[in-house]
PDB file of C-alpha atoms in Angstrom:
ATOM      1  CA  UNK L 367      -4.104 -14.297  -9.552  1.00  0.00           C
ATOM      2  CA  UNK L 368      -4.425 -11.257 -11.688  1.00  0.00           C
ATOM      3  CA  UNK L 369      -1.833 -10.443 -14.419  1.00  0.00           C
ATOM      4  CA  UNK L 370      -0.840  -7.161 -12.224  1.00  0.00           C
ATOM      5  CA  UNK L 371       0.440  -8.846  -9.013  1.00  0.00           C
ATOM      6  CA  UNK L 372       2.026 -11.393 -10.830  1.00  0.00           C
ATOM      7  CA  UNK L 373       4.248  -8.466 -12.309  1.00  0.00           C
ATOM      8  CA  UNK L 374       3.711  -7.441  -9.201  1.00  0.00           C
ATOM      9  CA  UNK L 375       5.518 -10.519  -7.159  1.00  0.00           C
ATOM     10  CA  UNK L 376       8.096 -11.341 -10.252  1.00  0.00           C
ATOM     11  CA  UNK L 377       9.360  -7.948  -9.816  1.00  0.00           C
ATOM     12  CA  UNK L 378       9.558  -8.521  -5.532  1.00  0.00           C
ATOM     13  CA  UNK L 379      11.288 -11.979  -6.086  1.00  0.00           C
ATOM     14  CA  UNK L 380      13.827 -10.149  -8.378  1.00  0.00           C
ATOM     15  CA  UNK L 381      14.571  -7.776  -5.762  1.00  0.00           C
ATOM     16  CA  UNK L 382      17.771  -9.717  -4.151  1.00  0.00           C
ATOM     17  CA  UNK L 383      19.067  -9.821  -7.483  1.00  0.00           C
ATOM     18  CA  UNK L 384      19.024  -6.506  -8.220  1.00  0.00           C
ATOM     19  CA  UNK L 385      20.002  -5.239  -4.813  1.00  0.00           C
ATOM     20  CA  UNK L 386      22.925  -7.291  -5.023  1.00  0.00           C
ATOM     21  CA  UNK L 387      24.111  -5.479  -8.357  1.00  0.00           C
ATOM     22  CA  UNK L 388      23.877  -2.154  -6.224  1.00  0.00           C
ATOM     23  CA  UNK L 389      26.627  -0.588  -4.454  1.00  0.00           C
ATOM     24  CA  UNK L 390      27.898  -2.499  -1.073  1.00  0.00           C
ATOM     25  CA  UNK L 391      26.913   0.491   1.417  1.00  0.00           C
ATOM     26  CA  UNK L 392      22.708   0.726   1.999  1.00  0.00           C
ATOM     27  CA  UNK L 393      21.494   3.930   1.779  1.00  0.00           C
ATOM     28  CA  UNK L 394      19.602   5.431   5.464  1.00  0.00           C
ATOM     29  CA  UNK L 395      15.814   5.078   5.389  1.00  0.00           C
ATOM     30  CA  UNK L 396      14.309   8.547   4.383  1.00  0.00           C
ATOM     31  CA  UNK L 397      14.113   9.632   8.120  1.00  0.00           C
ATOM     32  CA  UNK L 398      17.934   9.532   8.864  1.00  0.00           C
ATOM     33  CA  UNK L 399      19.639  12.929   9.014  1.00  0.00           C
ATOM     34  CA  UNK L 400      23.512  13.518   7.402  1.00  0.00           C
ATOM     35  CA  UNK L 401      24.384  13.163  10.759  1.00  0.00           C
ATOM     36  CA  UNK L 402      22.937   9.725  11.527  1.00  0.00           C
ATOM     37  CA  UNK L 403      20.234  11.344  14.214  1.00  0.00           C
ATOM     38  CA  UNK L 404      16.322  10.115  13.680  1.00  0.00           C
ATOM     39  CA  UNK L 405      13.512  12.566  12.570  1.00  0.00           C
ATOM     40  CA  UNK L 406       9.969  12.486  11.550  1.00  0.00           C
ATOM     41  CA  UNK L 407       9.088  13.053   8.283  1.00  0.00           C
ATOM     42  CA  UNK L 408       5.458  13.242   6.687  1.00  0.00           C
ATOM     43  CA  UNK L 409       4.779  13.255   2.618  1.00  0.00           C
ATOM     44  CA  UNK L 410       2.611  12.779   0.357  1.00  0.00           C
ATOM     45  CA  UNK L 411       1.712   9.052  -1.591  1.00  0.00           C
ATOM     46  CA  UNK L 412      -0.092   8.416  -4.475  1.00  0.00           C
ATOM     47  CA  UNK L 413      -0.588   4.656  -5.283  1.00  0.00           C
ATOM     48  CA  UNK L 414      -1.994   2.364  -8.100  1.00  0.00           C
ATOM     49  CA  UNK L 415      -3.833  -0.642  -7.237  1.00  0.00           C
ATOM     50  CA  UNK L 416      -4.216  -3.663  -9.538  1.00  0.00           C
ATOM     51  CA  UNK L 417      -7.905  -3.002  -8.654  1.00  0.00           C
ATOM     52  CA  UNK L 418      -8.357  -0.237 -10.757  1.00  0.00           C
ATOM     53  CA  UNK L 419      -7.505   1.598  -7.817  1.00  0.00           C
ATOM     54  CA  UNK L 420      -6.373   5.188  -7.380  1.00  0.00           C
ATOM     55  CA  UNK L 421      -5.315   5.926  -4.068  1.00  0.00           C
ATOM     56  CA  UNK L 422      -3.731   8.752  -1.902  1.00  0.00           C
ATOM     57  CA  UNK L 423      -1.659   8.788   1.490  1.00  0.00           C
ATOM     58  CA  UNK L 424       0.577  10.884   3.930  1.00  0.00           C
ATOM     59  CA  UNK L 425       3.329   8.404   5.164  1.00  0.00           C
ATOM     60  CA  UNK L 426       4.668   9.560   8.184  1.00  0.00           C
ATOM     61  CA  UNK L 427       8.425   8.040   8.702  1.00  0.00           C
ATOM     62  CA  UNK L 428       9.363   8.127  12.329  1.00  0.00           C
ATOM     63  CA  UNK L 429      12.602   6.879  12.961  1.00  0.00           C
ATOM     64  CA  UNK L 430      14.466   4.959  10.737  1.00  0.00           C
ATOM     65  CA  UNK L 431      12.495   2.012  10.906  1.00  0.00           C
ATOM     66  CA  UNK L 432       8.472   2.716  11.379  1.00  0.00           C
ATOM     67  CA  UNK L 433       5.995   3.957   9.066  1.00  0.00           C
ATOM     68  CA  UNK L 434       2.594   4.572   9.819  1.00  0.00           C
ATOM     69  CA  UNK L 435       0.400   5.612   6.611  1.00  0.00           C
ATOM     70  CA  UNK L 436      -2.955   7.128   6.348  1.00  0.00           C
ATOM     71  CA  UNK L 437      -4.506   6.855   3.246  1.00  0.00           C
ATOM     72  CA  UNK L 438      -8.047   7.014   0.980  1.00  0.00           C
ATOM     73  CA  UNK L 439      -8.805   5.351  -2.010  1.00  0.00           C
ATOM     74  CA  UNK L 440     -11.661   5.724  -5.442  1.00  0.00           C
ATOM     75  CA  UNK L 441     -11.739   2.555  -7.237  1.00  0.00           C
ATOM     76  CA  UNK L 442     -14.634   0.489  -9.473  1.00  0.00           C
ATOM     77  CA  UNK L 443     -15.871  -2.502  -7.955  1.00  0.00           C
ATOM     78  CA  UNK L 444     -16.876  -3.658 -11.416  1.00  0.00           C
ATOM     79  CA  UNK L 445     -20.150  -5.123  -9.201  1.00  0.00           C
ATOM     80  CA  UNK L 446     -23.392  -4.456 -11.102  1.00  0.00           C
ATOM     81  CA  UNK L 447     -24.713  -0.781 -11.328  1.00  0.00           C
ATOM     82  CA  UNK L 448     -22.394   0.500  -8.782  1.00  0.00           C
ATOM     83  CA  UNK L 449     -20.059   3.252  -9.625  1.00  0.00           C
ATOM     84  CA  UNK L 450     -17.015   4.443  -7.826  1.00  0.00           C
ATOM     85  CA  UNK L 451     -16.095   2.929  -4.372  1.00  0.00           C
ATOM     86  CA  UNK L 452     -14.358   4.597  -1.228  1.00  0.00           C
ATOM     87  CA  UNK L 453     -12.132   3.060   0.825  1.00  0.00           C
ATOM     88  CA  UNK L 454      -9.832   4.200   4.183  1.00  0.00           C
ATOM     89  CA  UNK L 455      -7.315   2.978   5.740  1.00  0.00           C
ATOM     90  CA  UNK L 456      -4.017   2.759   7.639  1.00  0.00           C
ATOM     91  CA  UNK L 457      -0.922   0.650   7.365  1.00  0.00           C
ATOM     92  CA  UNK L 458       2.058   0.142   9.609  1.00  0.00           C
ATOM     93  CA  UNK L 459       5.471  -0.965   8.441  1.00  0.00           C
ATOM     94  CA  UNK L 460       8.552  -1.837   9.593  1.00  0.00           C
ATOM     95  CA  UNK L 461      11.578  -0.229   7.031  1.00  0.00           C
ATOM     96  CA  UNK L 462      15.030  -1.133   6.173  1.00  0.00           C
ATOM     97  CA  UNK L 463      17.511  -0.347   3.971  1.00  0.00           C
ATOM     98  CA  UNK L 464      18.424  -3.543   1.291  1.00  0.00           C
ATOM     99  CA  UNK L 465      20.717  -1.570  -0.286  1.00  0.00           C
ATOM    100  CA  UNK L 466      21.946   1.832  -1.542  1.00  0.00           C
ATOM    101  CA  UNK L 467      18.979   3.912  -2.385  1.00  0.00           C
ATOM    102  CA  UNK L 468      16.526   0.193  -1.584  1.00  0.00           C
ATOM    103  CA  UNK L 469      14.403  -0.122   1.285  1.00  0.00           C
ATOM    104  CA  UNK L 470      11.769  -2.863   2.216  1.00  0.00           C
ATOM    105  CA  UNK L 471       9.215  -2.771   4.190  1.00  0.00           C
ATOM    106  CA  UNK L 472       6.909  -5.372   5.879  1.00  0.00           C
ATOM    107  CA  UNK L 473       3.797  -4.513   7.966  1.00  0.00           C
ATOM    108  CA  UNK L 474      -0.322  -4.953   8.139  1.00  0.00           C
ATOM    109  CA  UNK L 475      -2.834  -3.069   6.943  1.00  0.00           C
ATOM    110  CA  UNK L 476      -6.679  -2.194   7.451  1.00  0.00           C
ATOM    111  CA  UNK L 477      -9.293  -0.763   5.129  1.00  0.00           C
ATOM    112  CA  UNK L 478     -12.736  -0.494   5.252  1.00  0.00           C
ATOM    113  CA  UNK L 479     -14.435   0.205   1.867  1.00  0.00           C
ATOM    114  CA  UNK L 480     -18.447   2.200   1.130  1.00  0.00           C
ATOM    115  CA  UNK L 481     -19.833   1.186  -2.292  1.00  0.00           C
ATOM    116  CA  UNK L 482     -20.552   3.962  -4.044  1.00  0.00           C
ATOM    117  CA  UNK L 483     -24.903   2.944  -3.527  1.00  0.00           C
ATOM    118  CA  UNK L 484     -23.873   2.821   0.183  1.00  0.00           C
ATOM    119  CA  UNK L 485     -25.333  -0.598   1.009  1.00  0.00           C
ATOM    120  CA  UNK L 486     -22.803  -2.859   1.331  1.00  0.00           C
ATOM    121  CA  UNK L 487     -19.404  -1.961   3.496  1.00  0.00           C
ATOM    122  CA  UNK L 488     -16.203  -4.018   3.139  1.00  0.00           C
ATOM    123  CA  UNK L 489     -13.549  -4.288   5.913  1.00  0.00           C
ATOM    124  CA  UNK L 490      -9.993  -5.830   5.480  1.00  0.00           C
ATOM    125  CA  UNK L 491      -6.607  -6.687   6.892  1.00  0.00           C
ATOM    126  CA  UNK L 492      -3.396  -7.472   4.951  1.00  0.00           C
ATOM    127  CA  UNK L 493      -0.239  -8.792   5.305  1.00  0.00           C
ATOM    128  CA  UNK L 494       1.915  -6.252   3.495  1.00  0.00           C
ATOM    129  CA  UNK L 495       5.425  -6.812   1.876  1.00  0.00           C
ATOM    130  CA  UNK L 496       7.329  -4.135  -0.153  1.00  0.00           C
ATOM    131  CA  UNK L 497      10.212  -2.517  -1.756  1.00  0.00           C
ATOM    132  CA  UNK L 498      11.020   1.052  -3.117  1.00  0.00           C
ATOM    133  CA  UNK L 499      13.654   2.705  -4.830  1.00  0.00           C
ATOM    134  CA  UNK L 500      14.808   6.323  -3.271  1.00  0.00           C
ATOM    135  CA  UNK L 501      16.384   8.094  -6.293  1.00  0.00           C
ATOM    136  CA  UNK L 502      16.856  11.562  -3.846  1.00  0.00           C
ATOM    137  CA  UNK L 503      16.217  10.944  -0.266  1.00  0.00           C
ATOM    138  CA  UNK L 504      13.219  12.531   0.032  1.00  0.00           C
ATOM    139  CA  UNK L 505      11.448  10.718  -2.831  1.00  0.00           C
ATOM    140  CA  UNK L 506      10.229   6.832  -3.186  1.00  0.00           C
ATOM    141  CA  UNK L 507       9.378   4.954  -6.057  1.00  0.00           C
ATOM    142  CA  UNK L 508       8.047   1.436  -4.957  1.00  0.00           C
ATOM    143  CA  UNK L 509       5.925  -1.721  -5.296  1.00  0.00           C
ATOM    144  CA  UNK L 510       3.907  -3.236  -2.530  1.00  0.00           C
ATOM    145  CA  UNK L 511       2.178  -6.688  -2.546  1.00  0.00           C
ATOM    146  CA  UNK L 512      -1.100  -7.447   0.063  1.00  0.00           C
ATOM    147  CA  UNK L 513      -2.492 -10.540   1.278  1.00  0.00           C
ATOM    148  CA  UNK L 514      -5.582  -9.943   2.977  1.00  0.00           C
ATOM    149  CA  UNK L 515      -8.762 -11.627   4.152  1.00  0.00           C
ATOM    150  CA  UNK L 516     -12.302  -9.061   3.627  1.00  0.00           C
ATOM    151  CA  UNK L 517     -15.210  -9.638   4.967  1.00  0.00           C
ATOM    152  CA  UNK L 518     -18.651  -7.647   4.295  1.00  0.00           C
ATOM    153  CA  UNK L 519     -21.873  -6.091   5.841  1.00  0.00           C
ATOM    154  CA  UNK L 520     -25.006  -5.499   4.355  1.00  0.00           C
ATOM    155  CA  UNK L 521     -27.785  -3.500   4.865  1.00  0.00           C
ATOM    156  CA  UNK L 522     -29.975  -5.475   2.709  1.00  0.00           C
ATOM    157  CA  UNK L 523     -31.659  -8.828   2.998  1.00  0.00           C
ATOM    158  CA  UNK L 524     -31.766 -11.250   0.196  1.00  0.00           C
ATOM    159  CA  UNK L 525     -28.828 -13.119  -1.604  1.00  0.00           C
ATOM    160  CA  UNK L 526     -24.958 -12.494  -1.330  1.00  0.00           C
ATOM    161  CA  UNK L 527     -23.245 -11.159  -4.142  1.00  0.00           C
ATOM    162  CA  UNK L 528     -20.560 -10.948  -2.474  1.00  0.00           C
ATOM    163  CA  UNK L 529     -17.961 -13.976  -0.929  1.00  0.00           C
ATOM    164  CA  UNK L 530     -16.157 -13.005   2.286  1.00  0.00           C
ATOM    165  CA  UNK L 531     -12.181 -14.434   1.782  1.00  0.00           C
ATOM    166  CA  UNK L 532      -8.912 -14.123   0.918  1.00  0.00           C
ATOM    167  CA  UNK L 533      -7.705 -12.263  -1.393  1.00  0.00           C
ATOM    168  CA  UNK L 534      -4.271 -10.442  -3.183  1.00  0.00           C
ATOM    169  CA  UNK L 535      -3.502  -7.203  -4.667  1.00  0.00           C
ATOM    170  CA  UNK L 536      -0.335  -5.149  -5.620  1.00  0.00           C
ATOM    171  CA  UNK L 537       0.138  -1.324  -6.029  1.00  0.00           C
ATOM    172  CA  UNK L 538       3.115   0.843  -7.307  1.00  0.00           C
ATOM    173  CA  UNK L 539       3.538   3.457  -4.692  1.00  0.00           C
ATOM    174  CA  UNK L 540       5.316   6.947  -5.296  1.00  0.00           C
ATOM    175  CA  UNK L 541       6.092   9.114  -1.870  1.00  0.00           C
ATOM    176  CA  UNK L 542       7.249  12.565  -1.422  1.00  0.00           C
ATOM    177  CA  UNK L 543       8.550  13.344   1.864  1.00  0.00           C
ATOM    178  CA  UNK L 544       8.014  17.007   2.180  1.00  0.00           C
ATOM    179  CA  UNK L 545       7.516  17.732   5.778  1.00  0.00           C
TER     180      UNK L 545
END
C-alpha cells in the first residue's frame, strides 16, 4: 500500500473521532438553501492523487444528497519512456452531513486512461469512500480513498508490461461551488 493512502485511510478512520469533537447540529450539504429547499450547484475541483496525479473536475451537487463529477486527469505512469498520461472520468456519490461543516460521501467511479505514446489504454471502476471539511458553504476541503479493479488494451503484440487487477489510491480534493 503506498505511504499516501495509508495517510490517506488513518486520516478516514479518524474521522468519527473528530466529528464527534464537533458541534452536535450537522451542517446542510453544500446544495441546501437557508431555507432548507434543494438546488443545484456546479464548481470547480482540483484533486491530488497519490499517483502523482494532478487532476481537475466540475462537481455538480443536486440535491442534498447526489453528486455527479466530471473530471480529467495528467499524471506519470513512471512506465518506461512514457511521459505524461491522460485520464477521464466520472464519479457518482451519495452525500451526507457527519457533522457541522463534515460531509461523507460514498459512490463508484470510472476512468479510462491514454498513455501519453498512445498504445496502451487503461479502463477502471472504484469503490469510492470520502470525507470533506466545508469551512464556508460553498467551499470543500476533503480526502477520498478508491478501490478499484483496471484492466488494459493494447494495440501492440508482444509481452505485457502491464498486470490487469486491483488496485488503491487516495486524493485530497478541494471544491468550489460557484455556480
Amino acid at each position: 500500500m503506498e505511504r499516501h493512502t495509508a495517510i490517506l485511510l488513518l486520516l478516514l478512520a479518524a474521522a468519527p473521532a473528530l466529528a464527534e469533537e464537533a458541534p452536535p447540529s450537522p451542517a446542510p450539504a453544500p446544495s441546501a438553501t437557508a431555507d432548507g429547499s434543494s438546488e443545484t450547484l456546479i464548481g470547480l475541483g482540483v484533486s491530488l492523487g497519490s499517483a502523482s496525479a494532478v487532476g481537475f473536475s466540475v462537481p455538480i451537487q443536486v440535491g442534498r444528497h447526489f453528486r455527479v463529477e466530471p473530471g480529467v486527469a495528467i499524471f506519470d505512469h513512471h512506465a518506461g519512456n512514457v511521459e505524461d498520461s491522460k485520464q477521464a472520468g466520472l464519479g457518482l456519490a451519495w452525500t451526507f452531513p457527519v457533522a457541522a461543516q463534515v460531509q461523507g460521501s460514498a459512490g463508484l467511479l470510472v476512468q479510462a486512461t491514454f498513455l501519453g505514446n498512445g498504445n496502451v489504454r487503461f479502463y477502471r471502476g472504484a469503490a469510492v469512500v470520502g470525507g470533506e471539511w466545508q469551512p464556508v458553504p460553498s467551499v470543500s476541503l476533503g480526502v477520498e480513498a478508491q478501490v478499484g479493479y483496471t484492466t488494459s488494451s493494447y494495440s501492440w503484440s508482444g509481452s505485457r508490461p502491464y498486470q490487469d487487477g486491483l488496485d488503491t489510491t487516495g486524493l485530497f480534493i478541494a471544491r468550489v461551488y460557484i455556480w
